[in-house]
PDB file of C-alpha atoms in Angstrom:
ATOM      1  CA  MET T 933      -0.085  -0.020  -0.014  1.00 45.00           C
ATOM      2  CA  LEU T 934       1.495   3.260  -1.058  1.00 46.00           C
ATOM      3  CA  LYS T 935       2.228   5.441   2.052  1.00 48.00           C
ATOM      4  CA  ARG T 936       0.981   8.876   2.056  1.00 50.00           C
ATOM      5  CA  THR T 937       3.292  11.713   3.476  1.00 49.00           C
ATOM      6  CA  PRO T 938       2.158  14.220   5.751  1.00 50.00           C
ATOM      7  CA  PRO T 939       1.534  17.624   3.843  1.00 50.00           C
ATOM      8  CA  ASP T 940       4.198  20.732   4.327  1.00 49.00           C
ATOM      9  CA  SER T 941       1.074  23.135   4.448  1.00 47.00           C
ATOM     10  CA  PRO T 942      -1.743  23.598   6.727  1.00 49.00           C
ATOM     11  CA  SER T 943      -5.142  22.021   5.332  1.00 49.00           C
ATOM     12  CA  LEU T 944      -7.536  24.529   3.972  1.00 45.00           C
ATOM     13  CA  PHE T 945     -10.354  22.816   5.801  1.00 45.00           C
ATOM     14  CA  ASP T 946      -8.375  23.366   9.279  1.00 45.00           C
ATOM     15  CA  ALA T 947      -8.130  27.165   8.803  1.00 51.00           C
ATOM     16  CA  PRO T 948      -9.865  29.321  11.591  1.00 46.00           C
ATOM     17  CA  PRO T 949     -12.919  31.052  10.397  1.00 51.00           C
ATOM     18  CA  LEU T 950     -12.756  34.432   9.154  1.00 68.00           C
ATOM     19  CA  ALA T 951     -13.367  37.430  11.943  1.00 86.00           C
ATOM     20  CA  PRO T 952     -13.674  40.951  10.401  1.00 95.00           C
ATOM     21  CA  ASP T 953     -11.283  43.590  11.070  1.00 96.00           C
ATOM     22  CA  PHE T 954     -10.359  47.180  10.562  1.00 97.00           C
ATOM     23  CA  SER T 955      -7.593  46.139   8.025  1.00 97.00           C
ATOM     24  CA  LEU T 956      -9.036  46.678   4.736  1.00 98.00           C
ATOM     25  CA  GLU T 957     -10.083  50.475   5.868  1.00 98.00           C
ATOM     26  CA  LEU T 958      -6.838  51.367   7.279  1.00 97.00           C
ATOM     27  CA  ALA T 959      -5.348  50.187   3.957  1.00 97.00           C
ATOM     28  CA  ALA T 960      -7.634  52.590   2.202  1.00 98.00           C
ATOM     29  CA  ARG T 961      -6.615  55.040   4.443  1.00 97.00           C
ATOM     30  CA  ALA T 962      -3.072  54.655   4.110  1.00 98.00           C
ATOM     31  CA  ALA T 963      -3.900  55.150  -0.104  1.00 97.00           C
ATOM     32  CA  GLY T 964      -5.473  58.284   0.695  1.00 97.00           C
ATOM     33  CA  HIS T 965      -9.163  57.448   0.920  1.00 98.00           C
ATOM     34  CA  TRP T 966     -11.021  58.535   4.036  1.00 98.00           C
ATOM     35  CA  PRO T 967     -13.225  58.121   5.434  1.00 98.00           C
ATOM     36  CA  VAL T 968     -14.591  54.629   4.333  1.00 98.00           C
ATOM     37  CA  ALA T 969     -17.603  52.968   4.550  1.00 98.00           C
ATOM     38  CA  GLY T 970     -18.797  49.840   4.213  1.00 98.00           C
ATOM     39  CA  THR T 971     -22.215  48.303   2.887  1.00 98.00           C
ATOM     40  CA  ASP T 972     -23.905  45.418   2.680  1.00 98.00           C
ATOM     41  CA  GLU T 973     -27.884  44.209   2.070  1.00 98.00           C
ATOM     42  CA  ALA T 974     -30.472  41.857   3.626  1.00 98.00           C
ATOM     43  CA  GLY T 975     -33.091  40.001   1.968  1.00 97.00           C
ATOM     44  CA  ARG T 976     -32.108  39.178  -1.526  1.00 97.00           C
ATOM     45  CA  GLY T 977     -33.459  35.383  -0.829  1.00 96.00           C
ATOM     46  CA  PRO T 978     -36.911  35.926   0.420  1.00 98.00           C
ATOM     47  CA  LEU T 979     -40.482  35.589  -1.513  1.00 98.00           C
ATOM     48  CA  ALA T 980     -41.507  38.708  -0.136  1.00 98.00           C
ATOM     49  CA  GLY T 981     -40.659  42.331   1.308  1.00 98.00           C
ATOM     50  CA  PRO T 982     -38.106  44.450   0.098  1.00 98.00           C
ATOM     51  CA  VAL T 983     -34.194  43.895  -0.152  1.00 98.00           C
ATOM     52  CA  VAL T 984     -32.380  46.413   2.199  1.00 98.00           C
ATOM     53  CA  ALA T 985     -29.367  47.735   2.023  1.00 98.00           C
ATOM     54  CA  ALA T 986     -26.985  50.073   4.927  1.00 98.00           C
ATOM     55  CA  ALA T 987     -23.734  51.731   4.614  1.00 98.00           C
ATOM     56  CA  VAL T 988     -21.899  52.678   7.673  1.00 98.00           C
ATOM     57  CA  ILE T 989     -18.460  54.761   8.873  1.00 98.00           C
ATOM     58  CA  LEU T 990     -17.533  53.352  11.790  1.00 98.00           C
ATOM     59  CA  ASP T 991     -15.418  55.348  14.178  1.00 97.00           C
ATOM     60  CA  PRO T 992     -12.310  54.094  14.442  1.00 97.00           C
ATOM     61  CA  GLY T 993     -11.710  55.107  18.040  1.00 96.00           C
ATOM     62  CA  ASN T 994     -15.302  53.438  18.770  1.00 97.00           C
ATOM     63  CA  ILE T 995     -15.813  50.351  17.219  1.00 97.00           C
ATOM     64  CA  PRO T 996     -18.496  48.171  18.723  1.00 97.00           C
ATOM     65  CA  ASP T 997     -17.049  44.806  20.238  1.00 96.00           C
ATOM     66  CA  GLY T 998     -18.547  41.377  18.962  1.00 95.00           C
ATOM     67  CA  LEU T 999     -19.006  43.029  14.990  1.00 96.00           C
ATOM     68  CA  ASN T1000     -19.601  39.984  12.676  1.00 93.00           C
ATOM     69  CA  ASP T1001     -21.476  38.766   9.915  1.00 90.00           C
ATOM     70  CA  SER T1002     -25.088  38.972  10.897  1.00 93.00           C
ATOM     71  CA  LYS T1003     -25.948  35.843  10.031  1.00 90.00           C
ATOM     72  CA  GLN T1004     -23.507  34.683  12.808  1.00 92.00           C
ATOM     73  CA  LEU T1005     -25.013  36.444  15.498  1.00 95.00           C
ATOM     74  CA  THR T1006     -28.029  35.849  17.341  1.00 95.00           C
ATOM     75  CA  ALA T1007     -31.338  38.221  17.084  1.00 95.00           C
ATOM     76  CA  ARG T1008     -30.412  39.297  20.719  1.00 97.00           C
ATOM     77  CA  GLN T1009     -26.569  40.139  19.763  1.00 97.00           C
ATOM     78  CA  ARG T1010     -27.802  41.856  16.786  1.00 97.00           C
ATOM     79  CA  GLU T1011     -30.010  44.206  18.345  1.00 97.00           C
ATOM     80  CA  ARG T1012     -27.823  44.916  20.827  1.00 98.00           C
ATOM     81  CA  LEU T1013     -25.028  46.000  17.937  1.00 98.00           C
ATOM     82  CA  PHE T1014     -27.718  47.658  16.283  1.00 98.00           C
ATOM     83  CA  GLU T1015     -28.038  50.347  18.764  1.00 98.00           C
ATOM     84  CA  GLU T1016     -24.377  50.625  19.728  1.00 98.00           C
ATOM     85  CA  ILE T1017     -23.562  51.150  15.658  1.00 98.00           C
ATOM     86  CA  ILE T1018     -26.391  53.919  15.408  1.00 98.00           C
ATOM     87  CA  SER T1019     -25.233  55.253  18.496  1.00 98.00           C
ATOM     88  CA  SER T1020     -21.649  55.365  17.371  1.00 97.00           C
ATOM     89  CA  ALA T1021     -21.259  55.612  13.677  1.00 98.00           C
ATOM     90  CA  HIS T1022     -22.651  57.155  10.635  1.00 98.00           C
ATOM     91  CA  VAL T1023     -25.434  55.239   8.972  1.00 98.00           C
ATOM     92  CA  SER T1024     -27.796  55.388   5.753  1.00 98.00           C
ATOM     93  CA  ILE T1025     -30.240  53.066   5.026  1.00 98.00           C
ATOM     94  CA  ALA T1026     -32.201  52.510   2.019  1.00 98.00           C
ATOM     95  CA  SER T1027     -34.386  49.727   0.588  1.00 98.00           C
ATOM     96  CA  SER T1028     -35.790  48.164  -3.097  1.00 98.00           C
ATOM     97  CA  GLY T1029     -39.727  46.916  -2.695  1.00 98.00           C
ATOM     98  CA  PRO T1030     -41.014  43.937  -4.660  1.00 98.00           C
ATOM     99  CA  ALA T1031     -41.927  46.227  -7.498  1.00 97.00           C
ATOM    100  CA  LEU T1032     -38.521  47.436  -8.204  1.00 98.00           C
ATOM    101  CA  ILE T1033     -37.246  43.956  -7.789  1.00 98.00           C
ATOM    102  CA  ASP T1034     -39.782  42.216  -9.954  1.00 98.00           C
ATOM    103  CA  GLN T1035     -38.821  45.354 -12.876  1.00 97.00           C
ATOM    104  CA  ARG T1036     -35.183  45.201 -12.569  1.00 96.00           C
ATOM    105  CA  ASN T1037     -34.314  41.929 -11.089  1.00 97.00           C
ATOM    106  CA  ILE T1038     -33.075  41.256  -7.301  1.00 98.00           C
ATOM    107  CA  LEU T1039     -29.077  41.955  -8.280  1.00 97.00           C
ATOM    108  CA  ARG T1040     -29.678  45.537  -9.534  1.00 98.00           C
ATOM    109  CA  ALA T1041     -32.814  46.294  -7.189  1.00 98.00           C
ATOM    110  CA  SER T1042     -30.073  45.446  -4.399  1.00 98.00           C
ATOM    111  CA  LEU T1043     -27.144  47.320  -6.050  1.00 98.00           C
ATOM    112  CA  ASP T1044     -29.192  50.588  -6.294  1.00 98.00           C
ATOM    113  CA  ALA T1045     -30.487  50.417  -2.834  1.00 98.00           C
ATOM    114  CA  MET T1046     -26.579  50.035  -1.750  1.00 98.00           C
ATOM    115  CA  ARG T1047     -26.109  53.189  -3.771  1.00 98.00           C
ATOM    116  CA  ARG T1048     -28.743  55.133  -2.256  1.00 98.00           C
ATOM    117  CA  ALA T1049     -27.641  53.940   1.434  1.00 98.00           C
ATOM    118  CA  VAL T1050     -24.060  55.403   0.225  1.00 98.00           C
ATOM    119  CA  ALA T1051     -25.459  58.411  -1.125  1.00 98.00           C
ATOM    120  CA  GLY T1052     -27.546  59.151   2.233  1.00 98.00           C
ATOM    121  CA  LEU T1053     -24.678  59.487   4.442  1.00 98.00           C
ATOM    122  CA  CYS T1054     -24.262  62.725   6.313  1.00 98.00           C
ATOM    123  CA  THR T1055     -20.655  62.400   6.020  1.00 97.00           C
ATOM    124  CA  ALA T1056     -19.417  61.522   2.227  1.00 98.00           C
ATOM    125  CA  PRO T1057     -17.046  58.409   1.764  1.00 98.00           C
ATOM    126  CA  ALA T1058     -14.064  58.766  -0.046  1.00 98.00           C
ATOM    127  CA  TYR T1059     -14.354  55.100  -0.453  1.00 98.00           C
ATOM    128  CA  VAL T1060     -16.500  52.199   0.038  1.00 98.00           C
ATOM    129  CA  LEU T1061     -16.104  48.317   0.656  1.00 98.00           C
ATOM    130  CA  THR T1062     -19.182  46.433  -0.703  1.00 98.00           C
ATOM    131  CA  ASP T1063     -19.819  43.119   0.296  1.00 96.00           C
ATOM    132  CA  GLY T1064     -19.731  40.514  -2.344  1.00 95.00           C
ATOM    133  CA  ARG T1065     -18.579  40.553  -5.689  1.00 96.00           C
ATOM    134  CA  ASP T1066     -20.356  43.454  -7.484  1.00 97.00           C
ATOM    135  CA  ILE T1067     -19.583  47.252  -6.879  1.00 98.00           C
ATOM    136  CA  PRO T1068     -22.854  49.553  -7.024  1.00 98.00           C
ATOM    137  CA  PRO T1069     -23.283  51.403 -10.460  1.00 97.00           C
ATOM    138  CA  GLY T1070     -23.049  55.626  -9.869  1.00 98.00           C
ATOM    139  CA  LEU T1071     -21.189  55.631  -6.707  1.00 98.00           C
ATOM    140  CA  ALA T1072     -19.601  59.099  -6.408  1.00 97.00           C
ATOM    141  CA  CYS T1073     -16.176  57.417  -5.064  1.00 98.00           C
ATOM    142  CA  GLY T1074     -13.912  54.823  -5.346  1.00 97.00           C
ATOM    143  CA  ALA T1075     -14.953  51.056  -4.036  1.00 98.00           C
ATOM    144  CA  LYS T1076     -13.856  47.777  -3.772  1.00 98.00           C
ATOM    145  CA  ALA T1077     -15.853  44.580  -3.800  1.00 98.00           C
ATOM    146  CA  VAL T1078     -14.956  42.321  -1.320  1.00 97.00           C
ATOM    147  CA  ILE T1079     -15.999  38.275  -1.479  1.00 96.00           C
ATOM    148  CA  GLN T1080     -17.300  37.642   2.346  1.00 94.00           C
ATOM    149  CA  GLY T1081     -16.743  41.067   3.287  1.00 95.00           C
ATOM    150  CA  ASP T1082     -19.065  40.636   6.072  1.00 94.00           C
ATOM    151  CA  ALA T1083     -16.639  38.083   7.655  1.00 95.00           C
ATOM    152  CA  ARG T1084     -13.768  40.474   6.572  1.00 96.00           C
ATOM    153  CA  SER T1085     -14.146  43.946   7.505  1.00 98.00           C
ATOM    154  CA  VAL T1086     -15.888  45.472  10.335  1.00 98.00           C
ATOM    155  CA  SER T1087     -17.711  48.272   8.656  1.00 98.00           C
ATOM    156  CA  ILE T1088     -19.256  45.685   6.318  1.00 98.00           C
ATOM    157  CA  ALA T1089     -20.084  43.785   9.202  1.00 98.00           C
ATOM    158  CA  ALA T1090     -21.923  46.372  10.812  1.00 98.00           C
ATOM    159  CA  ALA T1091     -23.728  47.272   7.420  1.00 98.00           C
ATOM    160  CA  SER T1092     -25.218  44.047   7.650  1.00 98.00           C
ATOM    161  CA  ILE T1093     -26.459  44.145  11.023  1.00 98.00           C
ATOM    162  CA  ILE T1094     -28.199  47.457  10.302  1.00 98.00           C
ATOM    163  CA  ALA T1095     -29.715  45.973   7.184  1.00 98.00           C
ATOM    164  CA  LYS T1096     -30.640  42.715   8.598  1.00 98.00           C
ATOM    165  CA  VAL T1097     -32.253  44.145  11.584  1.00 98.00           C
ATOM    166  CA  THR T1098     -34.261  46.853   9.801  1.00 98.00           C
ATOM    167  CA  ARG T1099     -35.517  44.451   7.448  1.00 98.00           C
ATOM    168  CA  ASP T1100     -36.481  41.934  10.646  1.00 98.00           C
ATOM    169  CA  ARG T1101     -38.400  45.312  11.643  1.00 98.00           C
ATOM    170  CA  MET T1102     -40.138  45.931   8.733  1.00 98.00           C
ATOM    171  CA  MET T1103     -41.628  42.311   7.990  1.00 98.00           C
ATOM    172  CA  THR T1104     -42.595  42.211  11.839  1.00 98.00           C
ATOM    173  CA  ARG T1105     -44.772  45.062  11.124  1.00 98.00           C
ATOM    174  CA  ALA T1106     -45.909  43.990   7.780  1.00 98.00           C
ATOM    175  CA  HIS T1107     -47.719  41.002   9.572  1.00 98.00           C
ATOM    176  CA  LEU T1108     -49.918  43.464  11.256  1.00 98.00           C
ATOM    177  CA  VAL T1109     -50.864  44.414   7.764  1.00 97.00           C
ATOM    178  CA  TYR T1110     -50.824  40.863   6.092  1.00 98.00           C
ATOM    179  CA  PRO T1111     -51.301  38.122   9.448  1.00 97.00           C
ATOM    180  CA  ALA T1112     -52.174  35.299   7.037  1.00 97.00           C
ATOM    181  CA  TYR T1113     -48.468  35.019   5.998  1.00 98.00           C
ATOM    182  CA  GLY T1114     -46.698  34.806   9.170  1.00 97.00           C
ATOM    183  CA  PHE T1115     -44.256  37.312   8.127  1.00 98.00           C
ATOM    184  CA  ASP T1116     -43.332  37.920  11.704  1.00 97.00           C
ATOM    185  CA  SER T1117     -41.886  34.620  11.769  1.00 96.00           C
ATOM    186  CA  HIS T1118     -40.155  33.980   8.758  1.00 97.00           C
ATOM    187  CA  ALA T1119     -39.449  37.150   7.114  1.00 97.00           C
ATOM    188  CA  GLY T1120     -40.773  36.650   3.741  1.00 98.00           C
ATOM    189  CA  TYR T1121     -38.460  33.816   3.134  1.00 97.00           C
ATOM    190  CA  ALA T1122     -39.819  30.306   1.479  1.00 96.00           C
ATOM    191  CA  THR T1123     -40.660  28.268   4.346  1.00 97.00           C
ATOM    192  CA  ALA T1124     -43.464  25.521   4.476  1.00 97.00           C
ATOM    193  CA  GLN T1125     -45.554  27.935   6.481  1.00 96.00           C
ATOM    194  CA  HIS T1126     -45.334  30.502   4.088  1.00 97.00           C
ATOM    195  CA  ARG T1127     -45.917  28.325   1.084  1.00 97.00           C
ATOM    196  CA  THR T1128     -48.875  27.112   2.431  1.00 97.00           C
ATOM    197  CA  ALA T1129     -50.394  30.616   3.346  1.00 97.00           C
ATOM    198  CA  ILE T1130     -49.471  31.571  -0.314  1.00 97.00           C
ATOM    199  CA  ASP T1131     -51.438  28.378  -1.703  1.00 95.00           C
ATOM    200  CA  THR T1132     -54.383  29.420   0.662  1.00 96.00           C
ATOM    201  CA  ALA T1133     -54.581  33.342   0.705  1.00 96.00           C
ATOM    202  CA  GLY T1134     -52.741  33.959  -2.765  1.00 96.00           C
ATOM    203  CA  PRO T1135     -50.142  36.279  -2.851  1.00 97.00           C
ATOM    204  CA  CYS T1136     -50.269  39.790  -1.748  1.00 97.00           C
ATOM    205  CA  ASP T1137     -48.719  43.357  -2.696  1.00 97.00           C
ATOM    206  CA  LEU T1138     -45.520  42.482  -0.832  1.00 98.00           C
ATOM    207  CA  HIS T1139     -44.829  39.237  -3.002  1.00 98.00           C
ATOM    208  CA  ARG T1140     -42.110  39.292  -5.307  1.00 98.00           C
ATOM    209  CA  MET T1141     -43.972  37.867  -8.337  1.00 97.00           C
ATOM    210  CA  SER T1142     -40.731  37.577 -10.403  1.00 96.00           C
ATOM    211  CA  PHE T1143     -39.459  34.854  -8.133  1.00 96.00           C
ATOM    212  CA  ARG T1144     -40.622  31.124  -8.327  1.00 90.00           C
ATOM    213  CA  PRO T1145     -42.759  29.523  -7.579  1.00 89.00           C
ATOM    214  CA  LEU T1146     -44.955  32.781  -7.710  1.00 88.00           C
ATOM    215  CA  ARG T1147     -43.713  33.876 -11.156  1.00 89.00           C
ATOM    216  CA  LYS T1148     -45.924  32.426 -14.063  1.00 80.00           C
ATOM    217  CA  ASP T1149     -44.278  31.474 -17.412  1.00 66.00           C
TER     218      ASP T1149
END
């Protein structure tokens, strides 16, 4: 039997998980770009509700502890960090509703919400870090797309938390208007409960009619 020799480099699968830090922001500042904003969105996948984007410029001397990809945090952690970010950073929020999503597609609607969130900041950024592979068209400054950005940049992580908490709150309020769908429990995602409610009550104004199974070819 052929004997395997031990690898001389660490396994990719043994690498520690990414943790966001301020290094990308500091690199931009060293290149003469300051201030730096992070932007991210929440809600690209659901069958209903808006996609919500946030842009955040953190105070380097007052960065909240525990910032991370919003999906890695509990609801209680997100709510705590939301309040800390709001009180210590420049924050702007924008959204694209179901009609715009159906008209332009979810990617374009998401990028447009991110662009408007950046434009709404009370302090104009000199550089923007965006989560994912795409840079929102129409930004008034330079930008860098960062894959897994919410796990690498605390500014993007902060934006992901603001966007997620804002959207969850919006969908909880939507439940008061459309109680048949259970938006307060699944936030518009395609759960079995949600699909059954659509079959029973039909879609409402918050549903994205360009998404399957709502889309009719």
